[in-house]
Tab-separated table of C-alpha atoms in Angstrom:
chain	number	residue	atom	x	y	z
A	18	MET	CA	-0.868	47.656	50.069
A	19	ASN	CA	-1.862	49.485	46.890
A	20	ILE	CA	-5.103	49.067	44.977
A	21	ASN	CA	-3.555	46.734	42.370
A	22	SER	CA	-2.297	44.384	45.097
A	23	LYS	CA	-5.732	44.348	46.711
A	24	VAL	CA	-7.369	43.504	43.382
A	25	VAL	CA	-4.873	40.719	42.674
A	26	ASN	CA	-5.280	39.230	46.165
A	27	PHE	CA	-9.063	39.461	45.837
A	28	LEU	CA	-8.940	37.583	42.530
A	29	LYS	CA	-6.680	34.879	44.011
A	30	VAL	CA	-8.963	34.363	46.990
A	31	THR	CA	-11.996	34.363	44.684
A	32	VAL	CA	-10.463	31.679	42.437
A	33	LEU	CA	-9.517	29.547	45.456
A	34	VAL	CA	-12.886	29.823	47.225
A	35	SER	CA	-14.806	29.270	43.977
A	36	SER	CA	-12.705	26.196	43.177
A	37	LEU	CA	-13.177	24.685	46.644
A	38	LEU	CA	-16.930	25.342	46.534
A	39	TYR	CA	-17.121	23.744	43.099
A	40	PHE	CA	-15.154	20.726	44.328
A	41	GLY	CA	-17.670	20.318	47.160
A	42	TYR	CA	-20.641	20.771	44.809
A	43	PHE	CA	-19.115	18.346	42.300
A	44	ILE	CA	-18.623	15.648	44.958
A	45	PHE	CA	-22.225	16.112	46.138
A	46	LYS	CA	-23.718	15.932	42.636
A	47	ASN	CA	-21.488	13.100	41.401
A	48	PHE	CA	-21.231	11.007	44.538
A	49	GLU	CA	-22.089	7.850	42.579
A	50	GLN	CA	-18.912	8.209	40.544
A	51	PHE	CA	-16.810	8.124	43.695
A	52	LYS	CA	-17.994	4.561	44.226
A	53	ASN	CA	-15.495	3.677	41.506
A	54	PHE	CA	-12.822	4.101	44.154
A	55	SER	CA	-13.609	0.494	45.062
A	56	ASN	CA	-11.837	-0.432	41.806
A	57	PHE	CA	-8.531	0.431	43.438
A	58	ASN	CA	-7.011	-2.694	44.950
A	59	ILE	CA	-4.167	-2.804	47.463
A	60	GLN	CA	-1.575	-3.497	44.765
A	61	THR	CA	-2.605	-0.454	42.710
A	62	ILE	CA	-2.598	1.835	45.749
A	63	ALA	CA	0.850	0.521	46.718
A	64	ILE	CA	2.166	1.199	43.198
A	65	LEU	CA	0.683	4.714	43.171
A	66	LEU	CA	2.194	5.604	46.546
A	67	SER	CA	5.540	4.098	45.511
A	68	LEU	CA	5.536	6.297	42.423
A	69	LYS	CA	4.751	9.325	44.589
A	70	PHE	CA	7.726	8.514	46.820
A	71	ILE	CA	9.871	8.180	43.694
A	72	ASN	CA	8.635	11.601	42.577
A	73	ILE	CA	9.743	13.115	45.874
A	74	TYR	CA	13.171	11.522	45.412
A	75	LEU	CA	13.418	12.871	41.852
A	76	LEU	CA	12.381	16.372	42.959
A	77	SER	CA	14.996	16.223	45.697
A	78	ASN	CA	17.649	15.308	43.121
A	79	LEU	CA	16.533	18.174	40.882
A	80	ASN	CA	16.885	20.493	43.848
A	81	ILE	CA	20.447	19.299	44.543
A	82	TYR	CA	21.771	19.574	40.999
A	83	ILE	CA	20.030	22.836	40.092
A	84	LEU	CA	21.486	24.553	43.165
A	85	LYS	CA	24.934	23.213	42.294
A	86	ASN	CA	24.916	25.736	39.452
A	87	ILE	CA	25.224	28.526	42.022
A	88	GLY	CA	27.650	26.764	44.348
A	89	ILE	CA	25.160	25.333	46.864
A	90	ASN	CA	25.902	21.709	47.782
A	91	LEU	CA	22.975	20.153	49.638
A	92	LYS	CA	23.094	16.782	51.339
A	93	ASN	CA	20.452	14.242	50.288
A	94	ILE	CA	18.541	14.334	53.583
A	95	GLU	CA	18.670	18.136	53.648
A	96	SER	CA	17.371	18.389	50.085
A	97	THR	CA	14.581	15.906	50.847
A	98	LYS	CA	13.507	17.970	53.869
A	99	LEU	CA	13.428	21.141	51.772
A	100	THR	CA	11.578	19.398	48.939
A	101	VAL	CA	8.878	18.046	51.259
A	102	ARG	CA	8.291	21.334	53.068
A	103	ASN	CA	8.444	23.284	49.819
A	104	THR	CA	5.889	21.011	48.126
A	105	LEU	CA	3.615	20.850	51.165
A	106	GLY	CA	3.701	24.635	51.413
A	107	ASN	CA	2.848	25.072	47.746
A	108	LEU	CA	0.026	22.509	47.971
A	109	SER	CA	-1.560	24.079	51.039
A	110	SER	CA	-0.974	27.790	50.463
A	111	PRO	CA	-1.077	30.301	47.589
A	112	LEU	CA	1.769	32.219	45.951
A	113	LYS	CA	4.341	29.435	46.372
A	114	LEU	CA	4.761	30.080	50.107
A	115	GLY	CA	6.589	26.751	50.294
A	116	SER	CA	9.179	28.223	47.963
A	117	GLY	CA	9.389	31.201	50.326
A	118	TYR	CA	10.327	28.858	53.172
A	119	LYS	CA	12.955	27.211	50.972
A	120	LEU	CA	14.474	30.564	50.031
A	121	SER	CA	14.555	31.674	53.688
A	122	TYR	CA	16.303	28.453	54.691
A	123	LEU	CA	18.949	28.771	51.958
A	124	LYS	CA	19.456	32.449	52.784
A	125	GLU	CA	19.982	31.751	56.484
A	126	LYS	CA	22.211	28.663	56.127
A	127	TYR	CA	24.095	29.334	52.884
A	128	ASP	CA	23.763	33.112	52.575
A	129	ILE	CA	22.387	32.579	49.081
A	130	LYS	CA	21.980	35.614	46.850
A	131	ILE	CA	18.282	36.037	46.153
A	132	ASN	CA	18.763	37.270	42.568
A	133	GLU	CA	20.907	34.215	41.730
A	134	TYR	CA	18.379	31.860	43.283
A	135	LEU	CA	15.389	33.443	41.540
A	136	PHE	CA	17.188	33.382	38.201
A	137	ILE	CA	18.313	29.758	38.366
A	138	THR	CA	14.919	28.440	39.537
A	139	THR	CA	13.010	30.481	36.947
A	140	PHE	CA	15.419	29.449	34.208
A	141	TYR	CA	15.017	25.742	34.915
A	142	SER	CA	11.236	26.057	35.344
A	143	ILE	CA	11.160	27.073	31.683
A	144	PHE	CA	14.147	25.094	30.394
A	145	ASN	CA	12.811	21.814	31.855
A	146	LEU	CA	9.652	22.186	29.775
A	147	ILE	CA	11.636	21.656	26.563
A	148	PRO	CA	12.293	17.877	26.913
A	149	ILE	CA	8.734	17.415	28.207
A	150	PHE	CA	7.433	19.170	25.117
A	151	LEU	CA	9.566	16.897	22.894
A	152	ILE	CA	8.210	13.796	24.659
A	153	PHE	CA	4.680	15.065	24.057
A	154	LEU	CA	5.431	15.633	20.352
A	155	ILE	CA	6.992	12.161	19.981
A	156	PHE	CA	3.947	10.495	21.531
A	157	SER	CA	1.725	12.629	19.289
A	158	PHE	CA	3.537	11.473	16.138
A	159	PHE	CA	3.588	7.795	17.046
A	160	GLY	CA	0.005	7.950	18.306
A	161	ASN	CA	-1.156	9.659	15.093
A	162	GLN	CA	-2.954	12.328	17.090
A	163	ARG	CA	-4.562	14.454	14.371
A	164	ILE	CA	-5.513	17.320	16.667
A	165	VAL	CA	-1.819	17.850	17.429
A	166	LEU	CA	-0.550	17.103	13.933
A	167	ASN	CA	-3.034	19.564	12.426
A	168	ASN	CA	-1.637	22.289	14.709
A	169	LEU	CA	1.985	21.321	14.255
A	170	ILE	CA	3.078	24.834	13.270
A	171	ILE	CA	1.620	26.270	16.483
A	172	MET	CA	3.261	23.501	18.504
A	173	PHE	CA	6.672	24.189	17.000
A	174	LEU	CA	6.238	27.913	17.583
A	175	ILE	CA	5.644	27.131	21.257
A	176	PHE	CA	8.722	24.912	21.276
A	177	PHE	CA	11.012	27.488	19.671
A	178	GLY	CA	9.515	30.132	21.938
A	179	LEU	CA	10.595	28.074	24.961
A	180	VAL	CA	14.077	27.550	23.524
A	181	PHE	CA	14.473	31.246	22.646
A	182	THR	CA	13.247	32.361	26.087
A	183	THR	CA	15.542	30.055	28.044
A	184	PHE	CA	18.670	30.838	26.036
A	185	SER	CA	18.107	34.571	25.700
A	186	ILE	CA	17.112	35.325	29.300
A	187	GLN	CA	20.639	34.635	30.543
A	188	LYS	CA	22.007	37.163	28.029
A	189	LEU	CA	20.024	40.064	29.495
A	190	PRO	CA	22.348	42.785	30.901
A	191	TYR	CA	20.996	42.370	34.441
A	192	PHE	CA	21.674	38.632	34.584
A	193	LYS	CA	25.166	38.997	33.145
A	194	LYS	CA	26.116	40.725	36.400
A	195	ILE	CA	25.218	37.757	38.628
A	196	ASN	CA	26.675	34.307	39.025
A	197	THR	CA	24.117	31.942	37.524
A	198	GLY	CA	26.424	29.023	36.892
A	199	LEU	CA	25.154	28.974	33.328
A	200	SER	CA	28.164	30.692	31.831
A	201	LYS	CA	29.392	27.122	31.394
A	202	LYS	CA	27.982	24.937	28.652
A	203	LEU	CA	24.452	23.728	29.246
A	204	ILE	CA	25.565	20.414	27.797
A	205	SER	CA	27.328	19.172	30.924
A	206	LYS	CA	27.162	16.229	33.320
A	207	ASN	CA	25.301	18.315	35.898
A	208	ASN	CA	22.622	19.427	33.444
A	209	LEU	CA	22.355	15.934	31.991
A	210	ILE	CA	21.510	14.606	35.466
A	211	ILE	CA	18.947	17.410	35.868
A	212	GLN	CA	17.207	16.440	32.629
A	213	ILE	CA	17.266	12.706	33.415
A	214	ASN	CA	15.505	13.409	36.729
A	215	ASN	CA	13.153	15.868	35.029
A	216	ILE	CA	12.107	13.334	32.360
A	217	LEU	CA	11.746	10.478	34.870
A	218	PHE	CA	9.574	12.713	37.067
A	219	PHE	CA	7.339	13.574	34.119
A	220	LEU	CA	6.982	9.942	33.019
A	221	SER	CA	6.318	8.635	36.535
A	222	SER	CA	3.691	11.363	37.046
A	223	SER	CA	2.074	10.322	33.761
A	224	ILE	CA	1.978	6.692	34.906
A	225	ILE	CA	0.247	7.822	38.116
A	226	VAL	CA	-2.453	9.635	36.130
A	227	TYR	CA	-2.763	6.646	33.776
A	228	LEU	CA	-3.328	4.203	36.660
A	229	ILE	CA	-5.894	6.497	38.281
A	230	VAL	CA	-7.813	7.035	35.041
A	231	ILE	CA	-7.988	3.351	34.007
A	232	ASN	CA	-9.283	2.453	37.471
A	233	LEU	CA	-11.963	5.132	37.397
A	234	SER	CA	-13.106	4.814	33.778
A	235	ASN	CA	-12.896	2.776	30.588
A	236	ILE	CA	-10.242	5.110	29.112
A	237	ASP	CA	-7.054	3.171	28.439
A	238	SER	CA	-4.702	5.662	26.784
A	239	PHE	CA	-1.236	6.522	28.042
A	240	TYR	CA	-1.212	9.426	25.574
A	241	SER	CA	-4.102	10.984	27.512
A	242	SER	CA	-2.002	10.861	30.683
A	243	ILE	CA	1.033	12.305	28.889
A	244	SER	CA	-1.147	15.177	27.601
A	245	TYR	CA	-2.671	15.700	31.053
A	246	ASN	CA	0.749	16.110	32.671
A	247	PHE	CA	2.144	18.123	29.768
A	248	LEU	CA	-0.593	20.736	30.200
A	249	GLY	CA	-0.263	20.694	33.991
A	250	SER	CA	3.488	21.361	33.745
A	251	PHE	CA	2.870	24.816	32.270
A	252	VAL	CA	0.522	25.799	35.084
A	253	ASN	CA	3.027	24.810	37.771
A	254	ILE	CA	5.380	27.650	36.796
A	255	VAL	CA	3.168	30.086	38.723
A	256	ASN	CA	1.276	29.134	41.866
A	257	LEU	CA	-1.679	31.437	42.462
A	258	THR	CA	-3.825	29.153	44.614
A	259	PRO	CA	-2.811	26.253	46.896
A	260	GLY	CA	-1.553	23.550	44.537
A	261	ASN	CA	-3.044	25.641	41.717
A	262	ILE	CA	-6.467	24.254	42.610
A	263	GLY	CA	-8.963	25.303	39.966
A	264	ILE	CA	-6.383	26.849	37.632
A	265	LYS	CA	-4.699	23.556	36.720
A	266	GLU	CA	-8.016	21.769	36.310
A	267	GLY	CA	-9.417	24.654	34.255
A	268	LEU	CA	-6.525	24.531	31.804
A	269	ILE	CA	-6.657	20.742	31.439
A	270	ILE	CA	-10.419	20.776	30.937
A	271	SER	CA	-10.074	23.557	28.341
A	272	PHE	CA	-7.855	21.286	26.217
A	273	ASN	CA	-10.136	18.270	26.418
A	274	ASN	CA	-9.842	17.854	22.625
A	275	ILE	CA	-6.205	16.803	23.137
A	276	HIS	CA	-6.319	14.401	26.087
A	277	LYS	CA	-9.940	13.202	25.700
A	278	ILE	CA	-10.512	12.971	29.470
A	279	GLY	CA	-13.937	14.264	30.522
A	280	PHE	CA	-14.148	17.243	32.885
A	281	ASP	CA	-15.668	15.151	35.682
A	282	LEU	CA	-12.869	12.599	35.429
A	283	VAL	CA	-10.253	15.387	35.392
A	284	ILE	CA	-11.567	16.688	38.722
A	285	ILE	CA	-11.716	13.234	40.326
A	286	THR	CA	-8.238	12.363	39.037
A	287	SER	CA	-6.894	15.654	40.364
A	288	PHE	CA	-8.481	14.974	43.755
A	289	VAL	CA	-6.949	11.471	44.001
A	290	GLU	CA	-3.556	12.669	42.773
A	291	ARG	CA	-3.381	15.483	45.333
A	292	PHE	CA	-4.529	13.184	48.133
A	293	LEU	CA	-1.804	10.645	47.295
A	294	SER	CA	0.767	13.455	47.195
A	295	LEU	CA	-0.198	14.600	50.680
A	296	ILE	CA	0.070	11.060	52.079
A	297	ALA	CA	3.513	10.523	50.522
A	298	LEU	CA	4.737	13.941	51.665
A	299	PHE	CA	3.572	13.500	55.271
A	300	VAL	CA	5.113	10.022	55.488
A	301	THR	CA	8.387	11.308	54.047
A	302	GLN	CA	8.282	14.228	56.493
A	303	ILE	CA	8.004	11.810	59.425
A	304	ILE	CA	10.895	9.698	58.091
A	305	VAL	CA	13.085	12.762	57.559
A	306	ARG	CA	12.297	14.113	61.022
A	307	ASN	CA	13.259	10.823	62.655
A	308	ASN	CA	16.594	10.946	60.845
């Protein structure tokens, strides 16, 4: 291991440990706020968990149709198993180790080419941000959000940057040599299904945040939840700490002027959201194992 790798690993561990310590300190200093958990009734908890199960289903569908681009045809139960273990791994370990398990599985069972897999997953990680960005802009216009409208030029530069990156990356000489499945038109039935699942996942995740926030505070703004998830989507491209603990929250808190959710509420919401994810994933894992 060279010096640069040691420095990077040290920084990752530092971020993770610092974030966990801060979470513990925050809970200790703001214990009174956690009494608001009593606002959650059985119906709300059931809805939140149902939405988490739907998210797992949508992620599983994304997995199936993205891999179809490189000739991998997963069965539903197989894709669900991979999705659960992949997500659990990424939530509990740094550097997307869950994705490492997924790649190992596909390599062993389908003899997948690593360069094709890395390209297609990276491509869609960026490409899938485009419709999410458009949804965010639409809500900004209809919600008359001045902070966004005043920075419209910057927002459109980000948008065109995403479009340029996703469409130009496949034209690089290296990627022309591999089968990415994207030589076909992006406007196809397969990619339409991918985007439908992508948008539904984003909206259902926003509803989850919305329900958590309105039960923990007096904030009643779906736009805040849309903004929260929009910002979090960019962080999820790279996983440096387990579930991006600390990094995701830091980014969302930094853009408080957009979503208007206080830093303390961001941390509590993140805690509840992750906890619900773990419950849904473990239950799904048990169901999949029994089948």
